[in-house]
XYZ file of C-alpha atoms in Angstrom:
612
model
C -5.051 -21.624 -27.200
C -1.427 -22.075 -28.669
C 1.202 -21.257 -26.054
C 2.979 -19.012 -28.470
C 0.883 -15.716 -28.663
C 3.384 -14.388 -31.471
C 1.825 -16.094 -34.852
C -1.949 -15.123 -33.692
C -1.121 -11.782 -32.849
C 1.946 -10.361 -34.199
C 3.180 -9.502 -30.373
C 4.180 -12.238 -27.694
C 2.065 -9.541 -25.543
C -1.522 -11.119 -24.431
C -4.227 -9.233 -23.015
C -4.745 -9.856 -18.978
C -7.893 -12.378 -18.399
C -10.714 -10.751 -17.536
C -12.280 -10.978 -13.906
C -15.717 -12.861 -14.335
C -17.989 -10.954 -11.342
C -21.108 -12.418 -10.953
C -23.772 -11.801 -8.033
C -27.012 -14.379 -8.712
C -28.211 -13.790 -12.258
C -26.511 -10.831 -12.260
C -22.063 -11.028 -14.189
C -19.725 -8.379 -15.734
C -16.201 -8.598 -16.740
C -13.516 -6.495 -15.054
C -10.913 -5.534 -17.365
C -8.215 -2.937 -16.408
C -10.741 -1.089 -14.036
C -13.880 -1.173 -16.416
C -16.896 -2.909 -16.695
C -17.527 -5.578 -20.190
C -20.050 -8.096 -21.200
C -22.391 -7.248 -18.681
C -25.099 -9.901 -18.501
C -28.173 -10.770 -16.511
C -29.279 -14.365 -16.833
C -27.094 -14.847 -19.702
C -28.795 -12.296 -22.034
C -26.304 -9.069 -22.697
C -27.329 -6.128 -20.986
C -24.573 -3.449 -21.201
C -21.609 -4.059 -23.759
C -19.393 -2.060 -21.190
C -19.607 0.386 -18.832
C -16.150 2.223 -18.303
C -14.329 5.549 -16.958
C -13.075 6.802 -20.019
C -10.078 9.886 -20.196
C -8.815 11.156 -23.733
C -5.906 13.195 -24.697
C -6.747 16.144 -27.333
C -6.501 14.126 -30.201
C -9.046 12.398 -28.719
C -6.067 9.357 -27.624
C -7.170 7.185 -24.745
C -4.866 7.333 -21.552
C -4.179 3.723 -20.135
C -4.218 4.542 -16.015
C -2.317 2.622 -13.880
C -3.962 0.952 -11.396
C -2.994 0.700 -7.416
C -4.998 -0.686 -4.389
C -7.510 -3.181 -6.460
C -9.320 -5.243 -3.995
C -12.088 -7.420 -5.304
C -14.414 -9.340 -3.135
C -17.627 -11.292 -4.259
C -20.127 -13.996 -2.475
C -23.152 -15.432 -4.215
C -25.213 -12.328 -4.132
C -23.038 -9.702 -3.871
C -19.756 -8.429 -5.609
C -18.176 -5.350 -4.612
C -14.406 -4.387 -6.222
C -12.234 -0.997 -5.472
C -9.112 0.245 -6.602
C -7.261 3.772 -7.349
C -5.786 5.153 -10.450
C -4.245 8.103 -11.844
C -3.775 9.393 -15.548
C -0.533 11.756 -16.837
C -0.523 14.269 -19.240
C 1.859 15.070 -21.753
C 3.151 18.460 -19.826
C 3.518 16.122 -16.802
C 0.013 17.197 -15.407
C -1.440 14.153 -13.036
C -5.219 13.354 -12.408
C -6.168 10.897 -10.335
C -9.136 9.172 -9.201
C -10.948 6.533 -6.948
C -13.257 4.161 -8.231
C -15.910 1.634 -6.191
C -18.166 -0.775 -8.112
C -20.688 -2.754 -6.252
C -23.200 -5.672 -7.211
C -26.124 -7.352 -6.057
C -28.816 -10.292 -6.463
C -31.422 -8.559 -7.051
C -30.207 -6.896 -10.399
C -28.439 -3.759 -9.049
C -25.135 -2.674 -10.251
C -23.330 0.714 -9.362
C -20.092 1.984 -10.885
C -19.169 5.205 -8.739
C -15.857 7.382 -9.497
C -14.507 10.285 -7.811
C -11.689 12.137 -9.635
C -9.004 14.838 -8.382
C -7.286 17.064 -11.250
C -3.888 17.607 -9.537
C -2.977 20.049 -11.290
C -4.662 21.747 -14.193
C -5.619 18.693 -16.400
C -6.458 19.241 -20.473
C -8.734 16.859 -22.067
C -11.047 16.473 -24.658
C -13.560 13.465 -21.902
C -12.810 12.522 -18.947
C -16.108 10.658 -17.444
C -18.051 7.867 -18.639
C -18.971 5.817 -21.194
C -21.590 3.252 -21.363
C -22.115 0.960 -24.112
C -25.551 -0.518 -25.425
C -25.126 -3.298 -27.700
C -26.494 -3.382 -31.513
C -27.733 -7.207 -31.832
C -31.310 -7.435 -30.589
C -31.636 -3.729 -29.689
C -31.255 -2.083 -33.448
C -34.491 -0.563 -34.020
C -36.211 -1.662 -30.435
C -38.093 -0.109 -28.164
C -36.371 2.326 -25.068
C -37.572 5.140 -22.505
C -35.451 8.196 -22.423
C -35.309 10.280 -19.296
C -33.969 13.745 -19.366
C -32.432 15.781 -17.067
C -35.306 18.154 -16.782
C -37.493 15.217 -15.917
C -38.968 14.678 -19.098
C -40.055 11.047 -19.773
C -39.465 9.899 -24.105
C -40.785 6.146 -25.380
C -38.671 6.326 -28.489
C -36.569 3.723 -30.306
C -33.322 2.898 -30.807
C -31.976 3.904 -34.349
C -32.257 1.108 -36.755
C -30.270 2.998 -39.981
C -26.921 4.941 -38.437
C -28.027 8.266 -37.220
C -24.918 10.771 -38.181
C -25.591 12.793 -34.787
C -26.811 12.023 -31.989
C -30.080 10.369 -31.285
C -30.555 11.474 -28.021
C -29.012 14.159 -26.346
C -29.844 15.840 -22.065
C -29.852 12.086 -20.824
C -30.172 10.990 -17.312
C -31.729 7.470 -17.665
C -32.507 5.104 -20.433
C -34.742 2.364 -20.034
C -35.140 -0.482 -22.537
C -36.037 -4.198 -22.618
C -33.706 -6.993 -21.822
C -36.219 -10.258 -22.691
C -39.495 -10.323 -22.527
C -40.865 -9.705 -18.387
C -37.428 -8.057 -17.671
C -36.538 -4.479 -17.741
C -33.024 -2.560 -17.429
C -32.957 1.389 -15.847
C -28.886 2.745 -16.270
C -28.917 6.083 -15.007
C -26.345 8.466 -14.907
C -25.311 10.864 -12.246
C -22.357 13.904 -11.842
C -22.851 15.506 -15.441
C -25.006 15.633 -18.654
C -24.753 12.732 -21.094
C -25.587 12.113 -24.560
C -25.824 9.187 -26.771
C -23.998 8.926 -30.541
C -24.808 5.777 -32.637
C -21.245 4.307 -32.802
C -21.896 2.002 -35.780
C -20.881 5.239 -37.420
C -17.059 3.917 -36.832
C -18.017 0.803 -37.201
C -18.130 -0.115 -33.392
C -20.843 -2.644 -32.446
C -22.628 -0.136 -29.762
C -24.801 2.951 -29.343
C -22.215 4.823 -26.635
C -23.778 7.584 -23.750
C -20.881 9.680 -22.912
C -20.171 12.410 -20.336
C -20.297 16.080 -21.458
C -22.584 17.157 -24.778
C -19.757 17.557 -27.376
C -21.586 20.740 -28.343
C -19.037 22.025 -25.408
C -15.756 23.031 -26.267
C -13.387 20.854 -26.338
C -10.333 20.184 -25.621
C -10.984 21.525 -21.777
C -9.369 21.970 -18.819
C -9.982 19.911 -15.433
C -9.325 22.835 -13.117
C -6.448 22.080 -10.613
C -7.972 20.639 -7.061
C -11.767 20.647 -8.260
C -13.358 17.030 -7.494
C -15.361 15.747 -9.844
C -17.821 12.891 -9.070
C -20.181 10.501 -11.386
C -22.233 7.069 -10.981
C -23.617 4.642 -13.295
C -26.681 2.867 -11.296
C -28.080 -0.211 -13.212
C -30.983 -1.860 -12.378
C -32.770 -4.661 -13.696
C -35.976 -5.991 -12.994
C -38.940 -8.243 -13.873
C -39.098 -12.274 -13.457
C -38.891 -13.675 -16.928
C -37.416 -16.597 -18.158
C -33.952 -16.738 -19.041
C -33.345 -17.901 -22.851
C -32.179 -21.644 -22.133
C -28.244 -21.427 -22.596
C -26.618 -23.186 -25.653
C -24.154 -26.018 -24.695
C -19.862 -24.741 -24.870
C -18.907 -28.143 -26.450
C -22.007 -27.967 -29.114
C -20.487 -27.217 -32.584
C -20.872 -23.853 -34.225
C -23.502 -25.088 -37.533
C -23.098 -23.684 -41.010
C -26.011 -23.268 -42.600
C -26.690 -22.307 -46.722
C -29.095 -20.077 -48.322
C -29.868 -18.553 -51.592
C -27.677 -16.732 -54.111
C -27.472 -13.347 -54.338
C -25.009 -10.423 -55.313
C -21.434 -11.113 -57.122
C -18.504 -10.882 -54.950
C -16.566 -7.914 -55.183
C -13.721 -7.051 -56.877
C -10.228 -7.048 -54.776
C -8.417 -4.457 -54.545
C -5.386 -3.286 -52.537
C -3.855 0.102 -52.002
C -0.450 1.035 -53.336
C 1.237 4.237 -52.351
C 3.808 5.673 -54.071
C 6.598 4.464 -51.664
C 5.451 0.768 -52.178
C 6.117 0.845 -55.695
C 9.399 -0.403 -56.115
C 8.872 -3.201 -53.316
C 5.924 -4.433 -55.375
C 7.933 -4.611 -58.902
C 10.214 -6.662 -57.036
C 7.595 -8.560 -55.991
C 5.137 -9.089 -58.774
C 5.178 -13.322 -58.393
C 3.842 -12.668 -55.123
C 1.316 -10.009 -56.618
C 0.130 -12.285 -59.439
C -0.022 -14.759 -57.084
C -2.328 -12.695 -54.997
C -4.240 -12.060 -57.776
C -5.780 -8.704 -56.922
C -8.701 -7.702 -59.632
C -7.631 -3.684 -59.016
C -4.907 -1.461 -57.739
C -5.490 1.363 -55.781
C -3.296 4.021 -56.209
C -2.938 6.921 -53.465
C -2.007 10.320 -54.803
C -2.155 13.330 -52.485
C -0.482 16.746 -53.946
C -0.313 17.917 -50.262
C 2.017 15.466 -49.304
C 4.033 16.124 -52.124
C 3.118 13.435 -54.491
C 3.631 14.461 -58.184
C 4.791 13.024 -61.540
C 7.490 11.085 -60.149
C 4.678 9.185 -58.080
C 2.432 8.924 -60.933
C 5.189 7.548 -63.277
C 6.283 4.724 -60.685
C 2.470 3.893 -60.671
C 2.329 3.704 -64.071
C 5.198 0.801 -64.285
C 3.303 -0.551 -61.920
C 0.509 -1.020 -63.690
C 2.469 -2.064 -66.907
C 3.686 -4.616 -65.061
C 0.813 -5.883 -63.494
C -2.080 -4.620 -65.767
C -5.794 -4.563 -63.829
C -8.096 -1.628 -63.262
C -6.717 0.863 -62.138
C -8.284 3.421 -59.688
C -6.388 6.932 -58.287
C -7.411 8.068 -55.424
C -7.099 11.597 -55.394
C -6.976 14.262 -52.780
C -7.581 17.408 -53.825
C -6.144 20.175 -52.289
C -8.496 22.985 -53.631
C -6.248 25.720 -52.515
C -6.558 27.277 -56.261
C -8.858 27.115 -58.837
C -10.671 23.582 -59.129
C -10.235 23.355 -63.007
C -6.250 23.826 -62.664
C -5.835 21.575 -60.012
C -7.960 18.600 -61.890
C -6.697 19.182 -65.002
C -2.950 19.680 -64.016
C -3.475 16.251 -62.094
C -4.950 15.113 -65.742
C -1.906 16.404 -67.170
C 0.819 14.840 -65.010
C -1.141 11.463 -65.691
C -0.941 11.472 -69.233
C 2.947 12.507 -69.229
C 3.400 9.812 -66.754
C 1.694 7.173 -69.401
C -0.515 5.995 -66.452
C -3.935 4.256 -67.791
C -6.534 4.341 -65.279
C -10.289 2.858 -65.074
C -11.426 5.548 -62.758
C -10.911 8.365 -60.676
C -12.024 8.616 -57.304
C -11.488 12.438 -55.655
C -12.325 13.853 -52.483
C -11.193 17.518 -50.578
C -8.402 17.549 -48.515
C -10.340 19.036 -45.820
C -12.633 16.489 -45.930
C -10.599 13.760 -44.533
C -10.904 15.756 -41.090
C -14.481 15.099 -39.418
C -16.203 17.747 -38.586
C -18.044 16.845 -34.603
C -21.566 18.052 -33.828
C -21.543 21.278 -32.554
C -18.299 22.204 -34.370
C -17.654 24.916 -37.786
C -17.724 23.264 -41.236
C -14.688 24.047 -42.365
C -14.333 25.683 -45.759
C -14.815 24.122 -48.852
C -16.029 24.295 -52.331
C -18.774 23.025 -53.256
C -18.902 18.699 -53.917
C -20.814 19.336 -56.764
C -17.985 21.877 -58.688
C -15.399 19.475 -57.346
C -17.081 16.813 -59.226
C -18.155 18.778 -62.232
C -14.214 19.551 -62.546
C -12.767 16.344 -62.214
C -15.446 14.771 -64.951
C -14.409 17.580 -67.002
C -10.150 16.570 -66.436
C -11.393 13.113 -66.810
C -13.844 12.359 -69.083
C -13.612 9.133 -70.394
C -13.015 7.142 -67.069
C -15.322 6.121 -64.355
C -16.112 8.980 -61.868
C -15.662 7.946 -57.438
C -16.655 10.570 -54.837
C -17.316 9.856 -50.533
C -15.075 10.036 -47.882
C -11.324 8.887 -47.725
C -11.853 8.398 -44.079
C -14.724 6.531 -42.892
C -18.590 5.980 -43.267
C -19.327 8.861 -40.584
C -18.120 11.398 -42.317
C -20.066 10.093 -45.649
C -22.899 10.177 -43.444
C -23.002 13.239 -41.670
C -21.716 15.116 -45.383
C -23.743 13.359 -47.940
C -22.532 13.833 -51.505
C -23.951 14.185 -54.038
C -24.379 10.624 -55.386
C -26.174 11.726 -58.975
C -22.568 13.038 -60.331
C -20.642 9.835 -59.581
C -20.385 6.659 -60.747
C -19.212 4.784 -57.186
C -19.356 6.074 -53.707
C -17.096 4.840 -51.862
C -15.608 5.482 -48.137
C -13.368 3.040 -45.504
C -13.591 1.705 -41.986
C -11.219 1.489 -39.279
C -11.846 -0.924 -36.080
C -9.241 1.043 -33.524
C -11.022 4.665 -33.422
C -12.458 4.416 -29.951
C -10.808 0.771 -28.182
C -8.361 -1.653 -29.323
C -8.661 -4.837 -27.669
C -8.932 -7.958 -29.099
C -13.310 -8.308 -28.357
C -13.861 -5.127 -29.524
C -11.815 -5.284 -33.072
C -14.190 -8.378 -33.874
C -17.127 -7.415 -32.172
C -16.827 -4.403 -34.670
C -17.819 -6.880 -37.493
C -21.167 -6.836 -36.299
C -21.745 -2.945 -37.240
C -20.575 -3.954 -40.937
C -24.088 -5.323 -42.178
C -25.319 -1.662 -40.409
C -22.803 0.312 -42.003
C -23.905 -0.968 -45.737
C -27.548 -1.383 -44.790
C -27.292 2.632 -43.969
C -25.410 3.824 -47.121
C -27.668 1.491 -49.406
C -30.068 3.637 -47.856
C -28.836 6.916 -48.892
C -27.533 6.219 -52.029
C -29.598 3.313 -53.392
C -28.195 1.017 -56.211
C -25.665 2.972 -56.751
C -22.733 0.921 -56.957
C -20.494 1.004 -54.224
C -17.042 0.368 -52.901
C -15.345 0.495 -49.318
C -11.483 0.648 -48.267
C -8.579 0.663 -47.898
C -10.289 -0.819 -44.311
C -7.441 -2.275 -42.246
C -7.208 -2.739 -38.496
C -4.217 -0.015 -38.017
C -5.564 3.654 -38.734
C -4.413 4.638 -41.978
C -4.884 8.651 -41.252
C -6.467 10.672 -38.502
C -9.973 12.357 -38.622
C -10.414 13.626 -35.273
C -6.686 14.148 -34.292
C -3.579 15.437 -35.555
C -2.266 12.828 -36.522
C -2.376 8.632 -35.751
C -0.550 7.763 -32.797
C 2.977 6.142 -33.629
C 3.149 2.257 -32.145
C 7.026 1.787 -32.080
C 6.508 -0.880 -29.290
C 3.777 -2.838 -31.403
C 1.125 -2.352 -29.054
C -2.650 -3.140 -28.732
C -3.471 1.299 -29.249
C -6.620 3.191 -30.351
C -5.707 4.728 -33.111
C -2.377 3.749 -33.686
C -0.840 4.047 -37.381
C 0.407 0.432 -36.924
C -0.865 -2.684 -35.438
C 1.049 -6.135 -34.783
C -2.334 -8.398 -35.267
C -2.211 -7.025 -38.817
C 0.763 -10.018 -38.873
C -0.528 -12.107 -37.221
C -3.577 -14.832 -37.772
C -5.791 -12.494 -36.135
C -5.841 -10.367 -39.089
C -6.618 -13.347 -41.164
C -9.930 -14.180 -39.379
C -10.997 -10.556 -39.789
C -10.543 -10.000 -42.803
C -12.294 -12.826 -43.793
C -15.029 -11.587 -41.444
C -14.986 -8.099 -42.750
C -15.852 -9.763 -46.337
C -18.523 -11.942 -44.861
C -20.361 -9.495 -43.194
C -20.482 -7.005 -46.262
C -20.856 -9.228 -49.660
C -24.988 -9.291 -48.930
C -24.484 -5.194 -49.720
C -23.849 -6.220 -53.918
C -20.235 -4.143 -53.474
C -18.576 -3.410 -56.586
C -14.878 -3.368 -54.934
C -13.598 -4.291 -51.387
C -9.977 -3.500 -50.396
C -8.960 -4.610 -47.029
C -5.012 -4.276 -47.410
C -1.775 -2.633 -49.023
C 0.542 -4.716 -50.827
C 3.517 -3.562 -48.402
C 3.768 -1.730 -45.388
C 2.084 -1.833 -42.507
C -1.220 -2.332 -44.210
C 0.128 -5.205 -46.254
C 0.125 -8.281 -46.923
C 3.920 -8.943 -47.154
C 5.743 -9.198 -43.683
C 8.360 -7.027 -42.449
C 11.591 -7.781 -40.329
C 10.645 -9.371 -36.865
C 7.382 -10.784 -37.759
C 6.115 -14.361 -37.069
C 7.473 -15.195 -40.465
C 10.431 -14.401 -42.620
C 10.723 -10.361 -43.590
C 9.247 -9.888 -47.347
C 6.990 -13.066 -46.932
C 3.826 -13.784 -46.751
C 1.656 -12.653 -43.989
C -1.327 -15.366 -42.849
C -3.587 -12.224 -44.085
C -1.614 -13.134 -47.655
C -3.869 -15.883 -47.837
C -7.487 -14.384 -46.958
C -6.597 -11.691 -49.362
C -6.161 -14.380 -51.723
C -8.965 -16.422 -51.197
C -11.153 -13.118 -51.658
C -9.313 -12.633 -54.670
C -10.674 -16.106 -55.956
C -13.631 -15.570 -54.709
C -14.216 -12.362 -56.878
C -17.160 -12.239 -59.572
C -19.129 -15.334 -58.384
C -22.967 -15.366 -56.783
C -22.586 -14.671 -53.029
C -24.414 -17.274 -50.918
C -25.880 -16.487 -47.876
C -24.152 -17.945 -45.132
C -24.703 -17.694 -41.728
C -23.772 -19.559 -38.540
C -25.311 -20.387 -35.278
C -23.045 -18.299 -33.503
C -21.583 -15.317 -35.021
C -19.602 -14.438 -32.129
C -17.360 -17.325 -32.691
C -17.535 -18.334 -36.843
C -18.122 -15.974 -40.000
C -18.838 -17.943 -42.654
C -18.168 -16.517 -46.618
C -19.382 -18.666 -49.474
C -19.648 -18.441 -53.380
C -21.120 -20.537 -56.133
C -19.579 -20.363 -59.757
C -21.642 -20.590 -63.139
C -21.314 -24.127 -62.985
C -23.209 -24.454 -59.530
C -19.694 -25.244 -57.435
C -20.159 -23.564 -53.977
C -16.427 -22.434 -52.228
C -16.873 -21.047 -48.474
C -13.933 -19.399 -46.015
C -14.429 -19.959 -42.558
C -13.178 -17.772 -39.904
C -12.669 -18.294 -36.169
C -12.675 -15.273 -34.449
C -12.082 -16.271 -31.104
C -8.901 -17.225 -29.079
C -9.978 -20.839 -28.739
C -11.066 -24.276 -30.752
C -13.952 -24.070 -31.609
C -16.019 -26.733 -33.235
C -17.776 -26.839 -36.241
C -20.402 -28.340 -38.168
C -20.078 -28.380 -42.012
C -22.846 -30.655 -42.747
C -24.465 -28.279 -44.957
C -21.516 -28.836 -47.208
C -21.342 -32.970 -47.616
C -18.649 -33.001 -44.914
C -19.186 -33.531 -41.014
C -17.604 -31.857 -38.333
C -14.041 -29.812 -38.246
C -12.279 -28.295 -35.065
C -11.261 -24.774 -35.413
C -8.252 -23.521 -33.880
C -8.000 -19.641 -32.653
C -7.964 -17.119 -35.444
C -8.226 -19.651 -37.971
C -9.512 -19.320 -41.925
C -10.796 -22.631 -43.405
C -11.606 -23.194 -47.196
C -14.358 -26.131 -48.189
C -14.954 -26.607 -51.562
């Protein structure tokens, strides 16, 4: 890795190393007091297993940690440590944690907690994760807390709720001869399938979110939970690949086009971007995106700047429009019809959702009140008719899945993702590329061929769904939910973007934005930045390479380890095949191109590579 953190990341700030524990066949990862990567002869067994507290926008507090003491042997590992959490009215809770593990497959995670005054949350308790590669659709034993035994499966498609709910053990297969048990003691847990956010795990939390929530953690009332995992059976552990072997790239047949490009442009951008439009053409978007929401006081003045815009740089053209539906739906469609006409803005399509829908509505919780989707539609073909038609969710694919619209009166569906909504370390923003090929896989199977966009999908958290608001990263930290994030400048951005577009193109998508042109979702760099304020960002140049990519057969590309390389490829009319490579790992990595005419290439951290 490069000794300057800054052009990877956007922040000199690097993540502590992880603690590799490891007791026989039995290793975790201990990472600011929580459990990752937990693994029993090399095969992944538990993605994490951590002791989680949330604010009421559903925020995640970072404790600080006192009195760590880790010990380990070769068949045992035991670690300790105390912590406490602070709450915004100055409110403390603290608690004691003791994780202990053996040789013979036995791992125990046991907190005790102390509100020390009264303590509001919306979780406090923990999470485990279950990873998605290998498990997807495979089989697993649900116990319940009244004792009830279930041989079920793991959801293959994204289930909007939750698949299983009254949990006290789950059971499932690790390899073939060897068996995993994680119980879960001190409260009732459920499961929800996170791929619904785009997180590569099904997660089993404390406390059925049926419960209200926020709550209170009554002032001096312990609380106490353990997560017991045990693993048995004597099969044979998959033989384990060689570090120095390179990553191979390996071809397959044509499918889909490539998506359109687009990127968002809000109204504020506007003026940046006409100053700016070598750098734009340069880019070579295939559509503009153009944010208009009456409710934060976007109007004709908006509308008209868009409209130079798009004189200046003339593509398709989409408006994505909230609607407020405070009044009649006819007025506030048509007025919105009227202010783009007097504004002289041409536009390809329309895409409109409710305001209220941006907000996600949790199980257990009151729709709130809407008209309708089918009279919002009906009014907005009727203000538009002679443009393309867009309807889903401006927020992300778990709201389109839990509200299903209705897909008959639109042209597109469309909806975004965000990687930050529940963790925001490095592994888990790329690990979320694995849920991608879920995501589409689950919305091809609600809404068939019908064609089919995603974004604005950026690492930072564009608006809220289950808060208030984002949370504000002045400091340009690594923050869950955060309406800013410095790896959006850095390289790191780079190689996920390039990921994200790997990972969907099998899905035939008709348009695929992954950035703004300015701002902190863009591809254009503000002051103190690893390069010059109002250049361009390294994501500049995977935006562009999608951009070039646009309109030709996607080629199935894969790689023989897609925890490390994401491979993209293309192939023209004329038979010419172009491929982006992306490293998405904090060290060289090696790789073999073969499959292209060429040999071998050494891939530094973060790093996109072109061939052809």
């Amino acid at each position: 890795m490069t000794t300057d953190a800054f052009p990877l990341y956007g922040t000199r700030a690097v993540e502590a190393e992880p603690v590799r524990l490891s007791a026989g066949a039995l290793t975790a990862d201990f990472v600011n007091g929580n459990l990752r990567t937990i693994r029993h002869g090399g095969t992944e067994v538990l993605r994490a297993i951590a002791y989680i507290v949330r604010d009421r926008d559903w925020g995640t507090y970072e404790p600080v940690l006192t009195d760590l003491a880790i010990d380990q042997d070769a068949d045992t590992f035991s670690v300790s440590y105390s912590a406490n959490c602070t709450g915004p009215d100055g409110s403390r809770l603290g608690f004691r944690a003791a994780i202990n593990g053996s040789a013979d497959g036995r791992l125990v995670f046991d907190v005790s907690a102390l509100p020390e005054g009264d303590f509001e949350t919306n979780r406090c308790g923990f999470c485990i994760l279950h990873p998605i590669a290998g498990l997807a659709g495979s089989p697993v034993t649900i116990e319940h807390t009244d004792g009830r035994i279930v041989a079920t499966r793991f959801p293959e498609l994204i289930d909007p709720w939750q698949p299983f709910k009254d949990l006290r053990a789950i059971t499932h297969p690790v390899r073939p001869g060897v068996i995993a048990e994680c119980r879960m003691e001190g409260d009732t847990f459920e499961m929800e399938d996170q791929r619904n956010w785009s997180d590569a795990s099904y997660k089993t939390y404390v406390r059925p979110l049926a419960l209200p929530w926020p709550y209170v953690l009554a002032a001096g009332q312990p609380l106490r939970q353990t997560i017991s995992l045990r693993i048995t059976g004597e099969g044979k552990a998959p033989a384990a690949a060689v570090a120095s072997e390179p990553v191979r790239v390996e071809l397959g047949e044509a499918g889909p086009r490539l998506p359109d490009v687009g990127v968002v442009i809000y109204p504020e951008d506007v003026e940046t971007a006409l100053a700016n439009l070598a750098l734009l053409a340069t880019l070579g978007p295939q559509q503009l995106l153009f944010h208009y929401d009456p409710t934060r006081g976007h109007g004709l003045d908006a509308l008209r700047a868009f409209a130079r815009l798009a004189t200046a740089y003339p593509v398709e053209t989409t408006l994505e429009c909230v609607v407020p539906c405070v009044g009649g739906l006819d007025a506030e469609l048509s007025g919105v019809a009227d202010l783009v006409r007097q504004a002289g803005l041409s536009l390809s399509a329309i895409a409109v959702s409710p305001s209220v829908d941006r907000q996600s509505t949790p199980p257990g919780s009151a729709w709130p009140e809407c008209p309708p989707l089918e009279a919002v539609y009906a009014a907005a073909r009727r203000a538009f008719p002679d443009i393309r038609l867009g309807g889903g969710m401006f927020s992300y694919f778990t709201e389109l899945n839990r509200k299903r619209v209705p897909a008959d009166q639109l042209d597109f569906i469309t909806h975004c993702t965000c990687p930050i909504v529940h963790a925001a370390d490095d592994l888990s923003i790329m690990q979320s590329l694995e849920a991608l090929h879920f995501v589409t896989q689950s919305a091809r199977a609600i809404f068939g061929t019908k064609p089919y966009r995603i974004g604005p999908s950026t690492i930072a958290m564009r608006q809220n769904p289950y808060g208030g608001a984002t949370k504000p990263n002045p400091g340009g930290q690594r923050i869950a939910m955060a309406d800013s994030d410095p790896r959006h400048a850095g390289l790191f951005a780079a190689a996920w973007t390039i990921g994200y577009a790997a990972r969907v193109a099998p899905a035939g998508l008709e348009m695929l934005t992954l950035s703004s042109f300015t701002g902190p979702f863009g591809v254009l760099a503000s002051s103190g930045e690893p390069v010059a304020e109002g250049s361009p960002r390294p994501i500049f140049r995977a935006i562009k390479g999608l951009c070039e990519m646009a309109g030709l057969a996607h080629v199935a590309a894969r790689t023989s380890d897609e925890t490390k390389v994401l491979a993209l490829a293309g192939r023209s009319a004329s038979g010419e095949t172009i491929a982006w490579l992306a490293n998405l790992t904090a060290d060289d990595v090696p790789v073999d191109i073969s499959a292209f005419g060429r040999g071998h290439l050494v891939m530094t951290p973060y790093a996109i590579v072109r061939i052809g």
